[in-house]
Each structure stands twice: as C-alpha cells, then as structure tokens.
Amino acid sequence: MKLYHGSNIEVTHPKILTSDRKLDFGSGFYLTSSYEQASRWAKLTTQRRESGKETISVFEYDESNTSALKILQFKNADREWLEYVTSNRKNLEIKDNDYDIIIGPVANDKTMPVISLYFSGIYSIEETIKRLLTQKLHDQYTFKTDTALKSLKFLEVR
C-alpha cells in the first residue's frame, strides 16, 4: 500500500520525532493513504516553519510483514477514537500505550472546532461523535517505533 508524508523537506529515511505539538496519536512518523491530505500537511508545515518547499515523500507500506507488531486501528471517529485523541491532545497519560503503529481518522481543520467544543464541555461525547460522523475524514498512519518503520520502503518524492 502506498502512503504519503507531507512536509517542507524530503524525507527518505523516516525517524520517530518527539514534538512539543500535541498530535492525535502522540509522537511518531505520520503518513496517510490520501495524497490530498499529505499535500495539505506539506502546505501547512511549510507555512508553519517558514522554510523549505511543499514536499510529498512516498512510501510503500508492507502490511504482510507486520504480524509481530502491535497495531491499534480505529475504523471510525467513535468514542474510543475520541477519548484516545483527547488524551493525546491534552497530554494525558495513556495506559497500555506501547503500540508500534496506530491507524485512524485525522482530526483535521473541520473536526477541531467540534473537538474544541467537546474539550470546553459544551458538547457531550455523544453530540461530538454525532457531529464527527457526518464528516469525511482522511486516515493517518502513525509509526511509533523503529521496528514499525522497517515496514516502510521509500519510493519517491513528489
């Protein structure tokens, strides 16, 4: 499966980077199966860092060689996903968080106002999920360990 990483630089050898930014699935190397989503990430990263140029690094993800990896997958923006993203965004400790790869929907620019209203207590968890389910959310793959990164093969830069 092809996965895309949007950035302001070419990434041929991915690394697990720890960030001060509070991300959906915590620290890791983030990719998506959506070229459109990776392109948005590239644009945002280039604007935020005010350097480099919009770059999409393309990888082949070998799913057949991941049986030894611990993978958490969220199929939808449901209660479990929302609680996990909320914990990471609020920098709370997550029990049993030793995953190699986490896969699930992206909390993007359209979802963040809904999630912010949930954070502030205006929306209940039920109302938040109801509003999120109406949105078309792209996926994200977060590679959280060096072992997981070995299932990626760099293909090209676009």
XYZ file of C-alpha atoms in Angstrom, residues 31 69 124 146 149:
5
model
C 1.587 9.239 6.946
C 3.859 -5.532 15.505
C -21.203 15.895 25.242
C 11.852 1.954 14.829
C 9.474 1.964 10.413
